[in-house]
mmCIF file of C-alpha atoms and ligand atoms in Angstrom:
data_model
loop_
_atom_site.group_PDB
_atom_site.id
_atom_site.type_symbol
_atom_site.label_atom_id
_atom_site.label_comp_id
_atom_site.label_asym_id
_atom_site.label_seq_id
_atom_site.Cartn_x
_atom_site.Cartn_y
_atom_site.Cartn_z
ATOM 1 C CA UNK A 1 0.000 0.000 0.000
ATOM 2 C CA UNK A 2 1.452 3.452 -0.773
ATOM 3 C CA UNK A 3 2.555 5.261 2.367
ATOM 4 C CA UNK A 4 0.550 8.431 2.495
ATOM 5 C CA UNK A 5 -1.054 10.922 4.780
ATOM 6 C CA UNK A 6 -4.795 11.107 4.393
ATOM 7 C CA UNK A 7 -6.630 13.708 6.427
ATOM 8 C CA UNK A 8 -10.133 13.657 4.973
ATOM 9 C CA UNK A 9 -12.632 12.156 7.381
ATOM 10 C CA UNK A 10 -15.724 12.088 5.107
ATOM 11 C CA UNK A 11 -15.923 11.853 1.304
ATOM 12 C CA UNK A 12 -18.954 13.928 0.337
ATOM 13 C CA UNK A 13 -17.884 15.862 -2.763
ATOM 14 C CA UNK A 14 -14.941 16.226 -5.132
ATOM 15 C CA UNK A 15 -15.271 20.010 -5.370
ATOM 16 C CA UNK A 16 -12.346 20.559 -2.975
ATOM 17 C CA UNK A 17 -10.278 17.425 -3.655
ATOM 18 C CA UNK A 18 -6.565 18.127 -4.065
ATOM 19 C CA UNK A 19 -4.201 16.655 -6.659
ATOM 20 C CA UNK A 20 -2.461 14.755 -3.853
ATOM 21 C CA UNK A 21 -5.769 13.230 -2.773
ATOM 22 C CA UNK A 22 -6.646 12.146 -6.322
ATOM 23 C CA UNK A 23 -3.220 10.578 -6.733
ATOM 24 C CA UNK A 24 -3.455 8.801 -3.389
ATOM 25 C CA UNK A 25 -6.812 7.302 -4.381
ATOM 26 C CA UNK A 26 -5.448 6.236 -7.790
ATOM 27 C CA UNK A 27 -2.294 4.634 -6.365
ATOM 28 C CA UNK A 28 -4.145 2.910 -3.534
ATOM 29 C CA UNK A 29 -6.748 1.583 -5.979
ATOM 30 C CA UNK A 30 -3.939 0.262 -8.196
ATOM 31 C CA UNK A 31 -2.524 -1.761 -5.325
ATOM 32 C CA UNK A 32 -5.977 -3.171 -4.546
ATOM 33 C CA UNK A 33 -6.442 -3.979 -8.245
ATOM 34 C CA UNK A 34 -3.326 -6.142 -7.844
ATOM 35 C CA UNK A 35 -4.843 -7.813 -4.753
ATOM 36 C CA UNK A 36 -7.984 -8.547 -6.776
ATOM 37 C CA UNK A 37 -5.928 -10.327 -9.426
ATOM 38 C CA UNK A 38 -4.529 -12.804 -6.860
ATOM 39 C CA UNK A 39 -5.987 -16.206 -6.109
ATOM 40 C CA UNK A 40 -6.929 -15.075 -2.598
ATOM 41 C CA UNK A 41 -8.606 -11.741 -3.216
ATOM 42 C CA UNK A 42 -8.926 -10.683 0.397
ATOM 43 C CA UNK A 43 -6.804 -8.653 2.824
ATOM 44 C CA UNK A 44 -7.331 -8.272 6.594
ATOM 45 C CA UNK A 45 -7.039 -4.454 6.552
ATOM 46 C CA UNK A 46 -10.476 -3.569 7.971
ATOM 47 C CA UNK A 47 -10.973 -6.654 10.137
ATOM 48 C CA UNK A 48 -13.351 -5.882 13.007
ATOM 49 C CA UNK A 49 -14.696 -2.702 11.402
ATOM 50 C CA UNK A 50 -18.307 -2.305 10.356
ATOM 51 C CA UNK A 51 -19.305 -0.779 7.005
ATOM 52 C CA UNK A 52 -23.025 0.034 6.707
ATOM 53 C CA UNK A 53 -24.506 0.571 3.259
ATOM 54 C CA UNK A 54 -27.398 2.973 3.807
ATOM 55 C CA UNK A 55 -29.121 3.024 0.437
ATOM 56 C CA UNK A 56 -32.282 5.095 0.603
ATOM 57 C CA UNK A 57 -32.493 4.928 -3.226
ATOM 58 C CA UNK A 58 -32.241 2.002 -5.663
ATOM 59 C CA UNK A 59 -28.861 0.781 -6.851
ATOM 60 C CA UNK A 60 -27.338 -2.295 -8.452
ATOM 61 C CA UNK A 61 -23.650 -1.718 -9.106
ATOM 62 C CA UNK A 62 -22.772 0.953 -6.547
ATOM 63 C CA UNK A 63 -24.286 -0.945 -3.621
ATOM 64 C CA UNK A 64 -22.885 -4.341 -4.638
ATOM 65 C CA UNK A 65 -19.525 -2.789 -5.408
ATOM 66 C CA UNK A 66 -19.252 -1.155 -1.963
ATOM 67 C CA UNK A 67 -20.381 -4.382 -0.312
ATOM 68 C CA UNK A 68 -17.807 -6.477 -2.164
ATOM 69 C CA UNK A 69 -15.096 -3.880 -1.524
ATOM 70 C CA UNK A 70 -15.825 -3.939 2.222
ATOM 71 C CA UNK A 71 -15.832 -7.747 2.270
ATOM 72 C CA UNK A 72 -12.530 -7.950 0.386
ATOM 73 C CA UNK A 73 -11.058 -5.726 3.127
ATOM 74 C CA UNK A 74 -12.474 -8.175 5.727
ATOM 75 C CA UNK A 75 -14.904 -5.626 7.229
ATOM 76 C CA UNK A 76 -18.316 -6.710 8.484
ATOM 77 C CA UNK A 77 -21.065 -5.299 6.287
ATOM 78 C CA UNK A 78 -24.612 -4.219 7.039
ATOM 79 C CA UNK A 79 -27.024 -3.594 4.202
ATOM 80 C CA UNK A 80 -30.016 -1.356 4.519
ATOM 81 C CA UNK A 81 -32.710 -0.893 1.905
ATOM 82 C CA UNK A 82 -35.287 1.820 2.595
ATOM 83 C CA UNK A 83 -38.256 -0.113 1.180
ATOM 84 C CA UNK A 84 -37.874 -2.971 3.687
ATOM 85 C CA UNK A 85 -36.737 -0.848 6.657
ATOM 86 C CA UNK A 86 -38.407 0.840 9.632
ATOM 87 C CA UNK A 87 -38.563 4.020 7.550
ATOM 88 C CA UNK A 88 -41.842 2.589 6.270
ATOM 89 C CA UNK A 89 -42.978 2.909 9.922
ATOM 90 C CA UNK A 90 -41.943 6.553 10.107
ATOM 91 C CA UNK A 91 -38.345 6.374 11.377
ATOM 92 C CA UNK A 92 -36.310 9.400 10.229
ATOM 93 C CA UNK A 93 -33.052 9.340 8.277
ATOM 94 C CA UNK A 94 -30.980 10.580 11.214
ATOM 95 C CA UNK A 95 -32.570 8.083 13.626
ATOM 96 C CA UNK A 96 -31.818 5.333 11.107
ATOM 97 C CA UNK A 97 -28.184 6.468 10.979
ATOM 98 C CA UNK A 98 -28.002 6.575 14.789
ATOM 99 C CA UNK A 99 -29.339 3.015 14.941
ATOM 100 C CA UNK A 100 -26.406 1.886 12.798
ATOM 101 C CA UNK A 101 -24.069 3.994 14.926
ATOM 102 C CA UNK A 102 -25.280 2.177 18.043
ATOM 103 C CA UNK A 103 -24.325 -1.129 16.410
ATOM 104 C CA UNK A 104 -20.744 0.063 16.120
ATOM 105 C CA UNK A 105 -20.662 1.192 12.495
ATOM 106 C CA UNK A 106 -17.334 2.767 11.486
ATOM 107 C CA UNK A 107 -18.150 3.849 7.915
ATOM 108 C CA UNK A 108 -21.569 4.761 6.532
ATOM 109 C CA UNK A 109 -21.971 4.615 2.758
ATOM 110 C CA UNK A 110 -25.009 6.750 1.988
ATOM 111 C CA UNK A 111 -27.177 7.139 -1.104
ATOM 112 C CA UNK A 112 -30.335 9.264 -1.161
ATOM 113 C CA UNK A 113 -32.539 10.826 -3.808
ATOM 114 C CA UNK A 114 -32.236 14.230 -2.120
ATOM 115 C CA UNK A 115 -29.036 16.267 -2.375
ATOM 116 C CA UNK A 116 -27.354 16.898 0.976
ATOM 117 C CA UNK A 117 -28.447 13.823 2.946
ATOM 118 C CA UNK A 118 -24.899 12.368 3.295
ATOM 119 C CA UNK A 119 -23.705 15.821 4.448
ATOM 120 C CA UNK A 120 -26.506 15.967 7.035
ATOM 121 C CA UNK A 121 -25.599 12.528 8.416
ATOM 122 C CA UNK A 122 -21.897 13.469 8.484
ATOM 123 C CA UNK A 123 -22.715 16.706 10.350
ATOM 124 C CA UNK A 124 -24.767 14.768 12.882
ATOM 125 C CA UNK A 125 -21.943 12.253 13.460
ATOM 126 C CA UNK A 126 -19.478 15.115 13.950
ATOM 127 C CA UNK A 127 -21.890 16.849 16.324
ATOM 128 C CA UNK A 128 -22.101 13.653 18.373
ATOM 129 C CA UNK A 129 -18.301 13.553 18.483
ATOM 130 C CA UNK A 130 -18.061 9.998 17.085
ATOM 131 C CA UNK A 131 -15.368 8.811 14.677
ATOM 132 C CA UNK A 132 -17.784 7.593 12.013
ATOM 133 C CA UNK A 133 -16.910 8.421 8.392
ATOM 134 C CA UNK A 134 -19.582 9.095 5.788
ATOM 135 C CA UNK A 135 -19.080 8.313 2.122
ATOM 136 C CA UNK A 136 -21.482 9.819 -0.391
ATOM 137 C CA UNK A 137 -22.673 7.090 -2.794
ATOM 138 C CA UNK A 138 -24.864 9.523 -4.774
ATOM 139 C CA UNK A 139 -27.113 12.298 -3.437
ATOM 140 C CA UNK A 140 -29.862 13.628 -5.693
ATOM 141 C CA UNK A 141 -28.459 15.708 -8.516
ATOM 142 C CA UNK A 142 -25.490 16.806 -6.425
ATOM 143 C CA UNK A 143 -22.477 14.444 -6.438
ATOM 144 C CA UNK A 144 -21.335 10.855 -6.844
ATOM 145 C CA UNK A 145 -17.643 10.985 -5.887
ATOM 146 C CA UNK A 146 -16.861 7.238 -6.002
ATOM 147 C CA UNK A 147 -18.262 6.987 -9.553
ATOM 148 C CA UNK A 148 -16.112 9.873 -10.796
ATOM 149 C CA UNK A 149 -13.062 8.395 -9.053
ATOM 150 C CA UNK A 150 -13.619 5.011 -10.664
ATOM 151 C CA UNK A 151 -14.089 6.696 -14.050
ATOM 152 C CA UNK A 152 -10.796 8.517 -13.472
ATOM 153 C CA UNK A 153 -9.071 5.288 -12.447
ATOM 154 C CA UNK A 154 -10.445 3.432 -15.503
ATOM 155 C CA UNK A 155 -9.086 6.091 -17.862
ATOM 156 C CA UNK A 156 -5.735 6.562 -16.093
ATOM 157 C CA UNK A 157 -5.006 2.822 -15.882
ATOM 158 C CA UNK A 158 -5.735 2.535 -19.581
ATOM 159 C CA UNK A 159 -3.076 5.169 -20.280
ATOM 160 C CA UNK A 160 -0.511 3.893 -17.752
ATOM 161 C CA UNK A 161 -1.511 0.670 -15.984
ATOM 162 C CA UNK A 162 1.617 0.645 -13.792
ATOM 163 C CA UNK A 163 1.232 4.159 -12.463
ATOM 164 C CA UNK A 164 -2.205 5.764 -12.781
ATOM 165 C CA UNK A 165 -2.017 9.462 -11.831
ATOM 166 C CA UNK A 166 -3.981 12.629 -12.421
ATOM 167 C CA UNK A 167 -1.490 14.368 -14.733
ATOM 168 C CA UNK A 168 -1.987 11.656 -17.394
ATOM 169 C CA UNK A 169 -5.183 13.436 -18.443
ATOM 170 C CA UNK A 170 -3.587 16.843 -18.947
ATOM 171 C CA UNK A 171 -4.607 18.175 -22.373
ATOM 172 C CA UNK A 172 -6.917 15.243 -23.166
ATOM 173 C CA UNK A 173 -10.327 16.079 -24.596
ATOM 174 C CA UNK A 174 -13.208 14.467 -22.753
ATOM 175 C CA UNK A 175 -16.802 14.757 -23.912
ATOM 176 C CA UNK A 176 -19.651 14.259 -21.429
ATOM 177 C CA UNK A 177 -22.863 13.699 -23.324
ATOM 178 C CA UNK A 178 -26.475 13.374 -22.236
ATOM 179 C CA UNK A 179 -28.689 14.254 -19.320
ATOM 180 C CA UNK A 180 -26.243 16.569 -17.585
ATOM 181 C CA UNK A 181 -28.955 18.544 -15.820
ATOM 182 C CA UNK A 182 -29.967 15.592 -13.642
ATOM 183 C CA UNK A 183 -26.563 13.947 -13.371
ATOM 184 C CA UNK A 184 -24.582 13.797 -10.144
ATOM 185 C CA UNK A 185 -22.039 11.683 -12.052
ATOM 186 C CA UNK A 186 -21.387 14.584 -14.462
ATOM 187 C CA UNK A 187 -21.013 17.066 -11.607
ATOM 188 C CA UNK A 188 -18.401 14.952 -9.791
ATOM 189 C CA UNK A 189 -16.594 14.142 -13.048
ATOM 190 C CA UNK A 190 -16.341 17.826 -13.942
ATOM 191 C CA UNK A 191 -14.375 18.471 -10.725
ATOM 192 C CA UNK A 192 -11.923 15.603 -11.195
ATOM 193 C CA UNK A 193 -11.397 16.166 -14.919
ATOM 194 C CA UNK A 194 -10.843 19.898 -14.541
ATOM 195 C CA UNK A 195 -8.390 19.197 -11.698
ATOM 196 C CA UNK A 196 -6.483 16.870 -14.044
ATOM 197 C CA UNK A 197 -5.959 19.571 -16.665
ATOM 198 C CA UNK A 198 -8.237 17.892 -19.219
ATOM 199 C CA UNK A 199 -10.579 19.816 -21.513
ATOM 200 C CA UNK A 200 -14.167 18.975 -20.615
ATOM 201 C CA UNK A 201 -16.826 19.329 -23.315
ATOM 202 C CA UNK A 202 -20.442 18.958 -22.212
ATOM 203 C CA UNK A 203 -23.041 18.238 -24.901
ATOM 204 C CA UNK A 204 -26.820 17.970 -24.573
ATOM 205 C CA UNK A 205 -30.038 19.556 -25.796
ATOM 206 C CA UNK A 206 -30.607 22.944 -24.087
ATOM 207 C CA UNK A 207 -33.358 21.463 -21.873
ATOM 208 C CA UNK A 208 -30.806 19.044 -20.375
ATOM 209 C CA UNK A 209 -27.887 21.500 -20.292
ATOM 210 C CA UNK A 210 -29.110 24.928 -19.206
ATOM 211 C CA UNK A 211 -26.635 27.764 -19.543
ATOM 212 C CA UNK A 212 -27.146 28.301 -15.826
ATOM 213 C CA UNK A 213 -25.225 25.078 -15.338
ATOM 214 C CA UNK A 214 -22.092 26.945 -16.349
ATOM 215 C CA UNK A 215 -22.759 29.573 -13.699
ATOM 216 C CA UNK A 216 -22.913 26.852 -11.047
ATOM 217 C CA UNK A 217 -19.499 25.563 -12.046
ATOM 218 C CA UNK A 218 -17.893 28.955 -12.577
ATOM 219 C CA UNK A 219 -19.220 30.351 -9.303
ATOM 220 C CA UNK A 220 -17.873 27.399 -7.315
ATOM 221 C CA UNK A 221 -14.541 27.427 -9.113
ATOM 222 C CA UNK A 222 -14.256 31.216 -9.075
ATOM 223 C CA UNK A 223 -13.944 31.420 -12.879
ATOM 224 C CA UNK A 224 -15.388 34.235 -14.967
ATOM 225 C CA UNK A 225 -17.902 33.535 -17.729
ATOM 226 C CA UNK A 226 -17.300 34.572 -21.299
ATOM 227 C CA UNK A 227 -19.766 34.101 -24.109
ATOM 228 C CA UNK A 228 -18.197 32.649 -27.261
ATOM 229 C CA UNK A 229 -20.557 31.457 -29.982
ATOM 230 C CA UNK A 230 -24.237 30.721 -30.104
ATOM 231 C CA UNK A 231 -24.049 26.921 -30.175
ATOM 232 C CA UNK A 232 -21.213 26.617 -27.698
ATOM 233 C CA UNK A 233 -20.232 28.421 -24.540
ATOM 234 C CA UNK A 234 -17.090 28.339 -22.456
ATOM 235 C CA UNK A 235 -17.352 29.514 -18.857
ATOM 236 C CA UNK A 236 -13.732 28.673 -18.097
ATOM 237 C CA UNK A 237 -10.706 27.752 -20.226
ATOM 238 C CA UNK A 238 -11.195 24.036 -19.589
ATOM 239 C CA UNK A 239 -14.992 23.755 -19.683
ATOM 240 C CA UNK A 240 -17.128 24.003 -22.819
ATOM 241 C CA UNK A 241 -20.890 23.701 -23.211
ATOM 242 C CA UNK A 242 -22.347 22.561 -26.533
ATOM 243 C CA UNK A 243 -25.952 22.261 -27.594
ATOM 244 C CA UNK A 244 -24.932 20.076 -30.513
ATOM 245 C CA UNK A 245 -23.035 16.814 -30.340
ATOM 246 C CA UNK A 246 -20.470 17.271 -33.100
ATOM 247 C CA UNK A 247 -18.199 19.958 -31.584
ATOM 248 C CA UNK A 248 -17.933 17.905 -28.392
ATOM 249 C CA UNK A 249 -16.965 14.721 -30.243
ATOM 250 C CA UNK A 250 -14.477 16.348 -32.633
ATOM 251 C CA UNK A 251 -11.048 14.859 -31.747
ATOM 252 C CA UNK A 252 -12.216 13.624 -28.345
ATOM 253 C CA UNK A 253 -10.033 11.091 -26.528
ATOM 254 C CA UNK A 254 -12.846 9.823 -24.291
ATOM 255 C CA UNK A 255 -16.631 10.060 -24.453
ATOM 256 C CA UNK A 256 -18.699 9.687 -21.293
ATOM 257 C CA UNK A 257 -22.354 8.986 -22.000
ATOM 258 C CA UNK A 258 -25.055 9.505 -19.400
ATOM 259 C CA UNK A 259 -28.409 7.855 -18.847
ATOM 260 C CA UNK A 260 -31.547 9.855 -19.531
ATOM 261 C CA UNK A 261 -32.812 10.060 -15.950
ATOM 262 C CA UNK A 262 -36.507 9.834 -16.671
ATOM 263 C CA UNK A 263 -37.348 9.398 -12.986
ATOM 264 C CA UNK A 264 -35.910 12.863 -12.249
ATOM 265 C CA UNK A 265 -37.618 14.675 -15.132
ATOM 266 C CA UNK A 266 -40.498 16.749 -13.891
ATOM 267 C CA UNK A 267 -41.422 18.165 -17.312
ATOM 268 C CA UNK A 268 -41.410 16.891 -20.877
ATOM 269 C CA UNK A 269 -37.854 17.854 -21.752
ATOM 270 C CA UNK A 270 -37.501 15.873 -24.982
ATOM 271 C CA UNK A 271 -39.603 15.476 -28.118
ATOM 272 C CA UNK A 272 -39.019 11.691 -28.308
ATOM 273 C CA UNK A 273 -36.403 9.110 -27.380
ATOM 274 C CA UNK A 274 -35.952 8.326 -31.057
ATOM 275 C CA UNK A 275 -35.117 11.896 -31.915
ATOM 276 C CA UNK A 276 -32.823 12.156 -28.898
ATOM 277 C CA UNK A 277 -30.935 9.067 -30.065
ATOM 278 C CA UNK A 278 -30.630 10.506 -33.554
ATOM 279 C CA UNK A 279 -29.170 13.773 -32.294
ATOM 280 C CA UNK A 280 -27.219 12.813 -29.160
ATOM 281 C CA UNK A 281 -27.054 9.000 -29.049
ATOM 282 C CA UNK A 282 -23.482 7.706 -29.351
ATOM 283 C CA UNK A 283 -22.951 5.254 -32.208
ATOM 284 C CA UNK A 284 -19.912 3.816 -33.999
ATOM 285 C CA UNK A 285 -20.551 6.174 -36.922
ATOM 286 C CA UNK A 286 -20.581 9.270 -34.736
ATOM 287 C CA UNK A 287 -17.348 8.143 -33.051
ATOM 288 C CA UNK A 288 -15.559 8.673 -36.373
ATOM 289 C CA UNK A 289 -15.396 12.358 -35.396
ATOM 290 C CA UNK A 290 -13.235 11.441 -32.382
ATOM 291 C CA UNK A 291 -9.581 10.365 -32.146
ATOM 292 C CA UNK A 292 -9.115 6.924 -33.759
ATOM 293 C CA UNK A 293 -8.542 5.118 -30.471
ATOM 294 C CA UNK A 294 -11.384 6.855 -28.600
ATOM 295 C CA UNK A 295 -13.002 4.988 -25.699
ATOM 296 C CA UNK A 296 -16.556 5.256 -24.421
ATOM 297 C CA UNK A 297 -17.682 5.197 -20.784
ATOM 298 C CA UNK A 298 -21.115 4.966 -19.168
ATOM 299 C CA UNK A 299 -21.790 4.782 -15.402
ATOM 300 C CA UNK A 300 -24.768 2.461 -15.941
ATOM 301 C CA UNK A 301 -27.571 1.572 -15.833
ATOM 302 C CA UNK A 302 -27.867 1.978 -19.615
ATOM 303 C CA UNK A 303 -30.943 2.652 -21.732
ATOM 304 C CA UNK A 304 -29.778 0.552 -24.690
ATOM 305 C CA UNK A 305 -30.414 2.268 -28.002
ATOM 306 C CA UNK A 306 -31.133 5.661 -26.385
ATOM 307 C CA UNK A 307 -27.946 7.334 -25.114
ATOM 308 C CA UNK A 308 -25.698 4.707 -26.725
ATOM 309 C CA UNK A 309 -26.327 2.149 -29.451
ATOM 310 C CA UNK A 310 -26.627 -1.414 -28.288
ATOM 311 C CA UNK A 311 -23.821 -2.643 -30.581
ATOM 312 C CA UNK A 312 -21.390 0.039 -29.378
ATOM 313 C CA UNK A 313 -22.128 -0.749 -25.747
ATOM 314 C CA UNK A 314 -21.030 -4.357 -26.305
ATOM 315 C CA UNK A 315 -18.032 -3.548 -28.521
ATOM 316 C CA UNK A 316 -14.830 -4.189 -26.519
ATOM 317 C CA UNK A 317 -12.814 -2.127 -28.997
ATOM 318 C CA UNK A 318 -14.536 1.050 -27.793
ATOM 319 C CA UNK A 319 -16.534 0.324 -24.662
ATOM 320 C CA UNK A 320 -15.006 0.619 -21.177
ATOM 321 C CA UNK A 321 -18.332 -0.057 -19.461
ATOM 322 C CA UNK A 322 -17.385 -3.462 -18.050
ATOM 323 C CA UNK A 323 -13.949 -2.301 -16.897
ATOM 324 C CA UNK A 324 -15.607 0.621 -15.110
ATOM 325 C CA UNK A 325 -17.600 -1.897 -13.063
ATOM 326 C CA UNK A 326 -14.472 -3.959 -12.364
ATOM 327 C CA UNK A 327 -12.431 -0.858 -11.421
ATOM 328 C CA UNK A 328 -15.250 0.181 -9.094
ATOM 329 C CA UNK A 329 -14.395 -2.520 -6.564
ATOM 330 C CA UNK A 330 -10.688 -1.560 -6.353
ATOM 331 C CA UNK A 331 -11.494 2.152 -6.121
ATOM 332 C CA UNK A 332 -14.087 1.605 -3.381
ATOM 333 C CA UNK A 333 -11.630 -0.619 -1.496
ATOM 334 C CA UNK A 334 -9.207 2.315 -1.680
ATOM 335 C CA UNK A 335 -11.790 4.771 -0.345
ATOM 336 C CA UNK A 336 -12.879 2.501 2.510
ATOM 337 C CA UNK A 337 -9.231 1.779 3.334
ATOM 338 C CA UNK A 338 -8.287 5.476 3.391
ATOM 339 C CA UNK A 339 -11.231 6.344 5.640
ATOM 340 C CA UNK A 340 -10.998 3.242 7.802
ATOM 341 C CA UNK A 341 -7.314 2.620 8.354
ATOM 342 C CA UNK A 342 -7.001 5.436 10.878
ATOM 343 C CA UNK A 343 -9.743 3.997 13.072
ATOM 344 C CA UNK A 344 -8.143 0.745 14.244
HETATM 345 C C1 LIG B 401 -25.589 6.551 -11.609
HETATM 346 C C2 LIG B 401 -26.305 7.075 -10.394
HETATM 347 O O1 LIG B 401 -27.031 6.352 -9.713
HETATM 348 O O2 LIG B 401 -26.101 8.232 -10.137
HETATM 349 N N1 LIG B 401 -25.383 5.188 -11.629
HETATM 350 C C3 LIG B 401 -24.423 4.614 -10.861
HETATM 351 O O3 LIG B 401 -24.241 4.935 -9.715
HETATM 352 N N2 LIG B 401 -23.651 3.688 -11.457
HETATM 353 C C4 LIG B 401 -26.119 7.099 -12.856
HETATM 354 C C5 LIG B 401 -27.550 6.831 -13.200
HETATM 355 O O4 LIG B 401 -28.374 6.488 -12.375
HETATM 356 O O5 LIG B 401 -27.861 7.037 -14.373
#
């Protein structure tokens, strides 16, 4: 394991992550990736610690990935699913968290459909003066740090498997395409990719990429907005907004596609899924605009044939979707290890 100092007690957002923190996560994940390639894929690092997965919203890969990561570190795991819990009897979120605290939980992995719930639980734990760490596994439309970190790890290990590090992405062009408005994955990825020195090109129809989105990013990063052309807009030298797909794909090194989050759409934001696919769906033909060895990512779950064509999704020449899922376990082991190793 790399020797490192890690001072962060909760992982709630990537907005203030430092280069050193990104690199520590990447290097630690690389050593766990090596552990996962052994015959015995388990280490005793978190023996005796309790990791509680508090998923107040549905999940397949994130929940299973955190559970497997905790088990591979020899932690004891508790799994909570809102639909079958005492929340149906009126128990509050904070009382639920305190119940898990009373059972000796060391790390709470929290997902909720409302932004800010992991922060509220973390604040309550701090107020109580307990050494419980909270890890945000996706809160509303706000952030999904572990997904962005596993996306970063997937890309960096592709470029340099022996030594994944943030600077490998400097100058690369990365397109993020799709339902950016509702995407916590996009928001977390924007922080990590901008920190790496990459150029980030967002592309979506105006209803899914309001210009206001740029203000959110530029306000938080202190950048000043400057209008460029009508179909594109660049609020900071590394971030570009496009209301057409082509300028985002032109010479891109990586394309991140996002699911149309129909469950979060409160209005009719699109004429039809067919038209959306025609204009913004990623296909092999459209990838010809990109660099020849372009790779495509998607956090899953995928609407096949909507944001990405079914054949492209399954094409190992272009698609990194399965390696994202595989990387997820190593990256989450790294995060649990970094939060948990100080608690022994
Ligand atoms: C994402 C999520 O839940 O935010 N999925 C995931 O965690 N792998 C993206 C999505 O739901 O579309």
